[in-house]
mmCIF file of C-alpha atoms and ligand atoms in Angstrom:
data_model
loop_
_atom_site.group_PDB
_atom_site.id
_atom_site.type_symbol
_atom_site.label_atom_id
_atom_site.label_comp_id
_atom_site.label_asym_id
_atom_site.label_seq_id
_atom_site.Cartn_x
_atom_site.Cartn_y
_atom_site.Cartn_z
ATOM 1 C CA MET A 84 -24.255 56.373 -41.768
ATOM 2 C CA PHE A 85 -24.408 52.451 -42.169
ATOM 3 C CA LYS A 86 -24.602 51.253 -45.752
ATOM 4 C CA ILE A 87 -26.833 48.134 -45.293
ATOM 5 C CA ASP A 88 -27.504 47.382 -49.090
ATOM 6 C CA GLU A 89 -23.780 47.472 -49.757
ATOM 7 C CA TYR A 90 -23.220 45.355 -46.786
ATOM 8 C CA LEU A 91 -25.645 42.849 -47.848
ATOM 9 C CA SER A 92 -24.564 42.679 -51.268
ATOM 10 C CA LEU A 93 -20.934 41.911 -49.914
ATOM 11 C CA LEU A 94 -22.213 39.384 -47.604
ATOM 12 C CA ARG A 95 -24.324 37.524 -50.246
ATOM 13 C CA SER A 96 -21.302 37.724 -52.744
ATOM 14 C CA GLU A 97 -19.549 34.532 -53.935
ATOM 15 C CA LYS A 98 -16.387 36.305 -53.435
ATOM 16 C CA LEU A 99 -16.583 36.989 -49.537
ATOM 17 C CA LYS A 100 -18.052 33.481 -49.212
ATOM 18 C CA ARG A 101 -14.811 31.932 -50.913
ATOM 19 C CA ALA A 102 -12.448 34.362 -49.323
ATOM 20 C CA VAL A 103 -13.793 33.456 -45.941
ATOM 21 C CA ARG A 104 -13.493 29.713 -46.651
ATOM 22 C CA ILE A 105 -9.736 30.141 -47.772
ATOM 23 C CA GLN A 106 -9.131 32.268 -44.561
ATOM 24 C CA SER A 107 -10.488 29.592 -42.439
ATOM 25 C CA GLU A 108 -8.018 27.140 -43.971
ATOM 26 C CA ILE A 109 -5.144 29.673 -43.404
ATOM 27 C CA ILE A 110 -5.956 29.776 -39.721
ATOM 28 C CA HIS A 111 -6.297 26.122 -39.796
ATOM 29 C CA HIS A 112 -2.948 25.398 -41.452
ATOM 30 C CA SER A 113 -0.891 28.051 -39.558
ATOM 31 C CA ARG A 114 -2.041 26.337 -36.316
ATOM 32 C CA ASN A 115 -1.007 22.918 -37.499
ATOM 33 C CA PHE A 116 2.377 24.306 -38.699
ATOM 34 C CA LEU A 117 3.201 26.001 -35.430
ATOM 35 C CA LYS A 118 1.900 23.343 -33.071
ATOM 36 C CA GLN A 119 4.098 20.933 -34.925
ATOM 37 C CA LYS A 120 7.060 23.292 -34.198
ATOM 38 C CA GLY A 121 6.428 23.101 -30.532
ATOM 39 C CA PHE A 122 4.510 26.575 -30.211
ATOM 40 C CA ILE A 123 1.660 27.084 -27.805
ATOM 41 C CA GLU A 124 -1.425 28.907 -28.722
ATOM 42 C CA ILE A 125 -2.127 31.649 -26.099
ATOM 43 C CA LEU A 126 -5.592 33.448 -25.963
ATOM 44 C CA PRO A 127 -5.560 37.022 -27.212
ATOM 45 C CA VAL A 128 -5.547 40.143 -24.959
ATOM 46 C CA ILE A 129 -8.073 42.688 -25.771
ATOM 47 C CA ILE A 130 -7.484 45.422 -23.111
ATOM 48 C CA SER A 131 -4.524 46.083 -21.073
ATOM 49 C CA PRO A 132 -2.654 49.089 -19.169
ATOM 50 C CA ILE A 133 0.236 48.530 -21.770
ATOM 51 C CA THR A 134 0.007 48.305 -25.522
ATOM 52 C CA ASP A 135 2.272 48.913 -28.391
ATOM 53 C CA PRO A 136 2.968 52.780 -28.520
ATOM 54 C CA LEU A 137 2.569 52.744 -32.296
ATOM 55 C CA THR A 138 2.823 56.522 -32.353
ATOM 56 C CA ASP A 139 1.166 56.940 -35.853
ATOM 57 C CA TYR A 140 -2.141 56.125 -34.305
ATOM 58 C CA ARG A 141 -2.268 58.762 -31.468
ATOM 59 C CA ILE A 142 -5.976 58.274 -30.937
ATOM 60 C CA ARG A 143 -6.081 55.690 -27.902
ATOM 61 C CA GLY A 144 -8.997 53.311 -27.423
ATOM 62 C CA GLU A 145 -8.980 53.760 -23.554
ATOM 63 C CA ILE A 146 -11.571 52.215 -21.237
ATOM 64 C CA GLU A 147 -11.842 53.229 -17.677
ATOM 65 C CA CYS A 148 -13.031 50.627 -15.145
ATOM 66 C CA TYR A 149 -12.606 50.625 -11.367
ATOM 67 C CA GLY A 150 -10.632 53.846 -11.618
ATOM 68 C CA PHE A 151 -8.001 52.080 -13.803
ATOM 69 C CA LYS A 152 -7.247 53.002 -17.244
ATOM 70 C CA TYR A 153 -7.111 50.079 -19.938
ATOM 71 C CA GLN A 154 -6.005 50.609 -23.554
ATOM 72 C CA ILE A 155 -7.319 48.633 -26.518
ATOM 73 C CA THR A 156 -4.703 46.377 -27.899
ATOM 74 C CA LYS A 157 -2.749 47.800 -30.740
ATOM 75 C CA SER A 158 -0.364 44.805 -30.717
ATOM 76 C CA MET A 159 0.318 42.077 -27.929
ATOM 77 C CA ILE A 160 3.934 42.781 -28.434
ATOM 78 C CA PHE A 161 4.626 43.088 -24.790
ATOM 79 C CA HIS A 162 2.338 40.138 -23.677
ATOM 80 C CA LYS A 163 4.329 37.966 -26.165
ATOM 81 C CA GLN A 164 7.684 38.920 -24.288
ATOM 82 C CA ILE A 165 6.190 38.353 -21.020
ATOM 83 C CA SER A 166 4.450 35.148 -21.912
ATOM 84 C CA LEU A 167 7.924 33.564 -22.461
ATOM 85 C CA LEU A 168 8.532 33.743 -18.681
ATOM 86 C CA SER A 169 6.088 30.748 -18.642
ATOM 87 C CA VAL A 170 6.465 28.992 -22.120
ATOM 88 C CA PRO A 171 9.291 29.140 -24.787
ATOM 89 C CA ARG A 172 7.313 29.414 -27.952
ATOM 90 C CA ILE A 173 4.051 31.178 -28.247
ATOM 91 C CA PHE A 174 1.549 32.504 -31.007
ATOM 92 C CA SER A 175 -1.845 34.067 -30.711
ATOM 93 C CA PHE A 176 -4.208 35.259 -33.183
ATOM 94 C CA SER A 177 -4.598 38.617 -31.837
ATOM 95 C CA PRO A 178 -7.209 41.254 -32.632
ATOM 96 C CA ASN A 179 -5.563 44.797 -32.914
ATOM 97 C CA VAL A 180 -7.322 48.187 -33.145
ATOM 98 C CA ARG A 181 -5.453 50.998 -34.987
ATOM 99 C CA ILE A 182 -7.163 54.205 -35.685
ATOM 100 C CA GLU A 183 -5.926 54.793 -39.368
ATOM 101 C CA PRO A 184 -6.441 58.084 -40.955
ATOM 102 C CA ALA A 185 -9.634 58.292 -43.032
ATOM 103 C CA SER A 186 -7.421 59.071 -45.897
ATOM 104 C CA ARG A 187 -6.450 55.323 -46.128
ATOM 105 C CA GLU A 188 -9.951 54.183 -46.800
ATOM 106 C CA ARG A 189 -9.381 53.050 -50.254
ATOM 107 C CA SER A 190 -5.717 52.076 -49.890
ATOM 108 C CA GLY A 191 -6.912 48.308 -50.284
ATOM 109 C CA ARG A 192 -4.632 47.306 -47.368
ATOM 110 C CA HIS A 193 -5.957 49.267 -44.221
ATOM 111 C CA LEU A 194 -8.617 48.064 -41.743
ATOM 112 C CA ILE A 195 -9.075 49.668 -38.258
ATOM 113 C CA GLU A 196 -9.528 46.427 -36.775
ATOM 114 C CA PHE A 197 -7.614 43.259 -37.874
ATOM 115 C CA VAL A 198 -6.092 40.242 -36.736
ATOM 116 C CA GLN A 199 -2.507 39.225 -36.677
ATOM 117 C CA LEU A 200 -0.942 35.894 -35.734
ATOM 118 C CA ASP A 201 1.624 37.064 -33.565
ATOM 119 C CA ILE A 202 4.470 34.751 -32.589
ATOM 120 C CA GLU A 203 7.546 34.831 -30.209
ATOM 121 C CA MET A 204 10.311 32.506 -29.566
ATOM 122 C CA LYS A 205 12.544 32.391 -26.449
ATOM 123 C CA GLU A 206 16.311 32.853 -27.128
ATOM 124 C CA ALA A 207 15.684 32.895 -30.820
ATOM 125 C CA GLY A 208 17.853 35.257 -33.251
ATOM 126 C CA ARG A 209 16.411 36.892 -36.378
ATOM 127 C CA ASP A 210 17.769 34.206 -38.751
ATOM 128 C CA GLU A 211 15.938 31.414 -36.805
ATOM 129 C CA ILE A 212 12.571 33.381 -36.946
ATOM 130 C CA MET A 213 12.830 34.462 -40.368
ATOM 131 C CA GLN A 214 13.161 30.801 -41.309
ATOM 132 C CA LEU A 215 10.028 29.989 -39.395
ATOM 133 C CA GLY A 216 8.235 32.715 -41.198
ATOM 134 C CA GLU A 217 9.360 31.324 -44.608
ATOM 135 C CA GLY A 218 8.348 27.916 -43.739
ATOM 136 C CA LEU A 219 4.959 28.930 -42.582
ATOM 137 C CA LEU A 220 4.095 30.785 -45.590
ATOM 138 C CA ALA A 221 5.138 28.081 -47.690
ATOM 139 C CA HIS A 222 3.375 25.701 -45.653
ATOM 140 C CA ILE A 223 0.157 27.841 -45.928
ATOM 141 C CA VAL A 224 0.348 28.260 -49.752
ATOM 142 C CA GLU A 225 1.067 24.605 -50.199
ATOM 143 C CA ASN A 226 -2.029 23.548 -48.415
ATOM 144 C CA ILE A 227 -4.330 26.149 -49.779
ATOM 145 C CA LYS A 228 -3.218 24.932 -53.449
ATOM 146 C CA ALA A 229 -3.893 21.301 -52.370
ATOM 147 C CA ASN A 230 -7.259 21.855 -50.553
ATOM 148 C CA CYS A 231 -8.970 24.965 -52.075
ATOM 149 C CA GLU A 232 -8.561 24.464 -55.772
ATOM 150 C CA PRO A 233 -11.914 25.521 -56.663
ATOM 151 C CA ASP A 234 -11.848 28.626 -54.749
ATOM 152 C CA LEU A 235 -8.367 29.657 -56.253
ATOM 153 C CA GLU A 236 -9.790 28.967 -59.734
ATOM 154 C CA PHE A 237 -12.755 31.162 -59.057
ATOM 155 C CA PHE A 238 -10.212 33.977 -57.867
ATOM 156 C CA HIS A 239 -7.989 33.161 -61.272
ATOM 157 C CA ARG A 240 -5.229 32.726 -58.804
ATOM 158 C CA ASP A 241 -2.225 30.567 -59.837
ATOM 159 C CA LEU A 242 -0.073 30.811 -56.637
ATOM 160 C CA LYS A 243 3.550 29.588 -56.446
ATOM 161 C CA ILE A 244 4.903 27.949 -53.449
ATOM 162 C CA PRO A 245 7.539 30.421 -52.475
ATOM 163 C CA GLU A 246 11.020 29.303 -52.868
ATOM 164 C CA GLN A 247 13.192 29.317 -49.518
ATOM 165 C CA PRO A 248 15.417 31.022 -48.461
ATOM 166 C CA PHE A 249 13.647 34.302 -49.676
ATOM 167 C CA LYS A 250 15.631 37.064 -50.966
ATOM 168 C CA LYS A 251 16.882 39.797 -48.711
ATOM 169 C CA ILE A 252 17.639 43.525 -49.093
ATOM 170 C CA SER A 253 18.513 46.037 -46.626
ATOM 171 C CA TYR A 254 16.409 49.090 -45.681
ATOM 172 C CA GLN A 255 19.064 51.287 -46.767
ATOM 173 C CA GLU A 256 19.526 49.662 -50.166
ATOM 174 C CA ALA A 257 15.640 49.541 -50.665
ATOM 175 C CA LEU A 258 15.388 53.265 -49.895
ATOM 176 C CA ARG A 259 18.403 53.929 -52.475
ATOM 177 C CA ARG A 260 16.945 52.045 -55.031
ATOM 178 C CA TYR A 261 13.229 52.735 -54.782
ATOM 179 C CA GLY A 262 12.897 55.945 -52.665
ATOM 180 C CA THR A 263 10.455 56.509 -49.813
ATOM 181 C CA ASP A 264 7.642 54.329 -51.430
ATOM 182 C CA TYR A 265 10.259 51.463 -51.251
ATOM 183 C CA GLU A 266 7.425 48.958 -49.888
ATOM 184 C CA ILE A 267 5.082 49.357 -52.629
ATOM 185 C CA GLU A 268 7.829 49.724 -55.370
ATOM 186 C CA LEU A 269 9.560 46.846 -54.166
ATOM 187 C CA SER A 270 6.535 44.871 -53.930
ATOM 188 C CA LYS A 271 5.526 45.635 -57.574
ATOM 189 C CA ARG A 272 8.638 44.525 -58.793
ATOM 190 C CA ALA A 273 9.163 41.331 -56.785
ATOM 191 C CA ALA A 274 7.932 37.792 -58.324
ATOM 192 C CA GLU A 275 8.533 36.147 -54.883
ATOM 193 C CA PRO A 276 8.227 37.332 -51.130
ATOM 194 C CA ILE A 277 11.274 39.501 -50.288
ATOM 195 C CA TRP A 278 12.492 40.568 -46.731
ATOM 196 C CA ILE A 279 13.790 44.163 -45.785
ATOM 197 C CA LEU A 280 16.325 44.033 -43.031
ATOM 198 C CA ASP A 281 18.018 46.372 -40.527
ATOM 199 C CA PHE A 282 15.510 49.373 -40.070
ATOM 200 C CA PRO A 283 16.725 52.645 -38.617
ATOM 201 C CA ILE A 284 15.915 53.287 -34.959
ATOM 202 C CA GLU A 285 14.025 56.458 -35.484
ATOM 203 C CA GLY A 286 11.345 54.909 -37.710
ATOM 204 C CA ARG A 287 10.590 51.898 -35.445
ATOM 205 C CA GLU A 288 9.054 51.218 -32.117
ATOM 206 C CA PHE A 289 11.149 50.968 -28.942
ATOM 207 C CA TYR A 290 11.193 47.273 -28.484
ATOM 208 C CA ASP A 291 13.276 45.737 -31.569
ATOM 209 C CA ARG A 292 16.899 45.120 -30.643
ATOM 210 C CA GLU A 293 19.638 47.595 -31.644
ATOM 211 C CA TYR A 294 22.835 45.942 -32.981
ATOM 212 C CA SER A 295 25.549 46.173 -30.337
ATOM 213 C CA ASP A 296 28.116 47.131 -32.984
ATOM 214 C CA GLN A 297 26.017 49.293 -35.294
ATOM 215 C CA SER A 298 24.341 52.422 -33.411
ATOM 216 C CA GLY A 299 21.112 53.503 -34.801
ATOM 217 C CA ILE A 300 20.334 50.199 -36.671
ATOM 218 C CA LEU A 301 17.951 47.647 -35.620
ATOM 219 C CA VAL A 302 18.095 43.686 -35.882
ATOM 220 C CA ASP A 303 14.394 43.363 -37.518
ATOM 221 C CA MET A 304 12.754 42.948 -40.627
ATOM 222 C CA ASP A 305 9.607 43.347 -42.729
ATOM 223 C CA LEU A 306 8.392 40.749 -45.298
ATOM 224 C CA ILE A 307 6.911 42.113 -48.590
ATOM 225 C CA TYR A 308 4.602 40.357 -50.602
ATOM 226 C CA PRO A 309 5.162 40.200 -54.415
ATOM 227 C CA GLU A 310 2.948 41.570 -57.105
ATOM 228 C CA GLY A 311 2.274 44.776 -55.200
ATOM 229 C CA TYR A 312 0.569 43.427 -52.328
ATOM 230 C CA GLY A 313 2.866 45.197 -49.985
ATOM 231 C CA GLU A 314 3.684 44.425 -46.342
ATOM 232 C CA ALA A 315 3.074 40.947 -45.101
ATOM 233 C CA LEU A 316 4.717 40.937 -41.608
ATOM 234 C CA SER A 317 6.903 42.821 -39.280
ATOM 235 C CA GLY A 318 9.022 41.511 -36.710
ATOM 236 C CA GLY A 319 12.734 41.359 -35.074
ATOM 237 C CA GLU A 320 14.902 40.394 -32.416
ATOM 238 C CA ARG A 321 13.766 42.311 -28.981
ATOM 239 C CA GLU A 322 15.398 44.393 -26.498
ATOM 240 C CA TYR A 323 15.178 42.679 -23.167
ATOM 241 C CA GLN A 324 17.542 44.312 -20.731
ATOM 242 C CA TYR A 325 16.012 46.956 -18.285
ATOM 243 C CA GLU A 326 18.588 49.830 -18.887
ATOM 244 C CA LYS A 327 18.507 49.437 -22.681
ATOM 245 C CA ILE A 328 14.605 49.318 -22.715
ATOM 246 C CA LYS A 329 14.327 52.466 -20.630
ATOM 247 C CA LYS A 330 16.886 54.349 -22.784
ATOM 248 C CA ARG A 331 14.934 53.385 -25.936
ATOM 249 C CA ILE A 332 11.681 54.638 -24.343
ATOM 250 C CA GLU A 333 13.393 57.773 -23.286
ATOM 251 C CA MET A 334 14.559 58.296 -26.751
ATOM 252 C CA LYS A 335 10.935 58.397 -28.175
ATOM 253 C CA GLU A 336 10.240 60.855 -25.667
ATOM 254 C CA ILE A 337 7.624 58.848 -24.044
ATOM 255 C CA GLY A 338 7.175 59.259 -20.352
ATOM 256 C CA LEU A 339 8.518 56.153 -18.363
ATOM 257 C CA LYS A 340 5.161 56.165 -16.416
ATOM 258 C CA ALA A 341 3.407 54.783 -19.422
ATOM 259 C CA TYR A 342 5.208 51.744 -19.435
ATOM 260 C CA GLU A 343 6.001 51.337 -15.587
ATOM 261 C CA ILE A 344 4.283 47.890 -15.458
ATOM 262 C CA TYR A 345 6.367 46.452 -18.421
ATOM 263 C CA LEU A 346 9.450 48.121 -16.889
ATOM 264 C CA LYS A 347 8.947 46.180 -13.790
ATOM 265 C CA PHE A 348 8.881 43.078 -15.676
ATOM 266 C CA ALA A 349 11.927 43.854 -17.355
ATOM 267 C CA GLU A 350 13.801 44.717 -14.250
ATOM 268 C CA LYS A 351 12.872 41.356 -12.912
ATOM 269 C CA GLY A 352 14.259 39.923 -16.111
ATOM 270 C CA LEU A 353 13.054 39.225 -19.531
ATOM 271 C CA PHE A 354 14.346 36.800 -22.021
ATOM 272 C CA PRO A 355 16.147 37.467 -25.221
ATOM 273 C CA SER A 356 13.646 36.607 -27.906
ATOM 274 C CA ALA A 357 12.649 36.968 -31.676
ATOM 275 C CA GLY A 358 9.103 37.172 -33.347
ATOM 276 C CA PHE A 359 6.821 38.671 -35.900
ATOM 277 C CA GLY A 360 3.210 39.205 -36.536
ATOM 278 C CA ILE A 361 1.565 38.456 -39.766
ATOM 279 C CA GLY A 362 -1.697 40.304 -40.825
ATOM 280 C CA ILE A 363 -4.441 37.669 -41.461
ATOM 281 C CA GLU A 364 -6.587 39.832 -43.793
ATOM 282 C CA ARG A 365 -3.688 40.874 -45.790
ATOM 283 C CA LEU A 366 -2.485 37.335 -46.131
ATOM 284 C CA THR A 367 -5.941 36.375 -47.295
ATOM 285 C CA ARG A 368 -5.851 39.286 -49.805
ATOM 286 C CA TYR A 369 -2.384 38.000 -51.110
ATOM 287 C CA ILE A 370 -3.755 34.526 -51.411
ATOM 288 C CA CYS A 371 -6.987 35.320 -53.150
ATOM 289 C CA GLY A 372 -5.375 38.054 -55.264
ATOM 290 C CA LEU A 373 -8.094 40.586 -54.130
ATOM 291 C CA SER A 374 -7.673 44.236 -54.588
ATOM 292 C CA HIS A 375 -9.889 45.404 -51.546
ATOM 293 C CA ILE A 376 -9.123 44.217 -48.042
ATOM 294 C CA GLU A 377 -12.855 44.645 -47.041
ATOM 295 C CA GLU A 378 -13.514 41.408 -49.277
ATOM 296 C CA THR A 379 -11.244 39.402 -47.045
ATOM 297 C CA ARG A 380 -13.305 39.136 -43.877
ATOM 298 C CA MET A 381 -16.648 39.373 -41.974
ATOM 299 C CA PHE A 382 -17.283 42.791 -40.535
ATOM 300 C CA ALA A 383 -14.341 44.407 -42.172
ATOM 301 C CA LYS A 384 -14.012 48.012 -40.788
ATOM 302 C CA LEU A 385 -12.443 50.621 -43.258
ATOM 303 C CA PRO A 386 -10.691 53.676 -41.988
ATOM 304 C CA GLY A 387 -13.279 56.555 -41.891
ATOM 305 C CA VAL A 388 -16.320 54.241 -42.493
ATOM 306 C CA LEU A 389 -18.932 52.935 -40.120
ATOM 307 C CA GLY A 390 -18.589 49.261 -39.862
ATOM 308 C CA LEU A 391 -20.369 46.607 -38.283
HETATM 309 N N1 LIG B 282 3.676 41.920 -34.188
HETATM 310 C C1 LIG B 282 4.651 42.966 -34.412
HETATM 311 C C2 LIG B 282 6.064 42.314 -33.957
HETATM 312 O O1 LIG B 282 6.154 41.115 -33.621
HETATM 313 C C3 LIG B 282 4.438 44.165 -33.686
HETATM 314 C C4 LIG B 282 3.337 44.796 -34.254
HETATM 315 O O2 LIG B 282 2.359 44.405 -34.624
HETATM 316 N N2 LIG B 282 3.529 46.223 -34.047
HETATM 317 O O3 LIG B 282 7.027 42.895 -33.992
#
């Protein structure tokens, strides 16, 4: 059932008004930063015959038209790689739909529809894309501090511009120190954003590149916000060679047929690249210091709840 009264009180709240204003500034300053670095904004893709497998979210939003099957975008990962055949540096504010388990309703961090700022850079390595991510976050925080003082005061948020380079920890070390809840444990203890590097192949999707000299380890990364806000972004270097991609899809026990179109592009030749996607609602939550992600955007859709 749709809870109109709760919805109206959120819509009329000072909190939402100010969070949305900050969000609009986040979008504006992200665009400025990326354009300055020579990135081109491409329009988002909402439906496609291929999307991120993200096997956690087995329910697929499928649309059938003209006898073809389109899926609702879970991420634009393959479109980002394919775009590089035209322009070398791209970004997009990409709406993603991921049907999260209803048990995540009150996690504070999960929406079933969210927007990620998705970035990809031709012939870049992980270090270069991590530097870009650090610069982007620092630029956003700096500009929000300069332009949104009354809003930050309202949220009692005293943000620090993160110091670059950010700290790094390997996945193995994070797991050893903090156990399987490493993301949240690390985030709670951190005073500055921190990178987690080198995830094992079993836990990630098939598109991040495997080290050529370390079997089973990927050249990828997550960025974790401090103060318990959890994951900020995810990305890495990409597999771009046809045979390797095919092998990786098969390892996941996904039928090659599902990625036939993507494989055709890979066969014709993709470029090496690196990129990441940073969730806009989670970034807004971190900047404003909010506990609940539904307070970070208009029309938030929580897992298991009817949204607008
Ligand atoms: N945007 C992510 C990346 O660039 C992929 C994802 O959202 N699953 O790696």
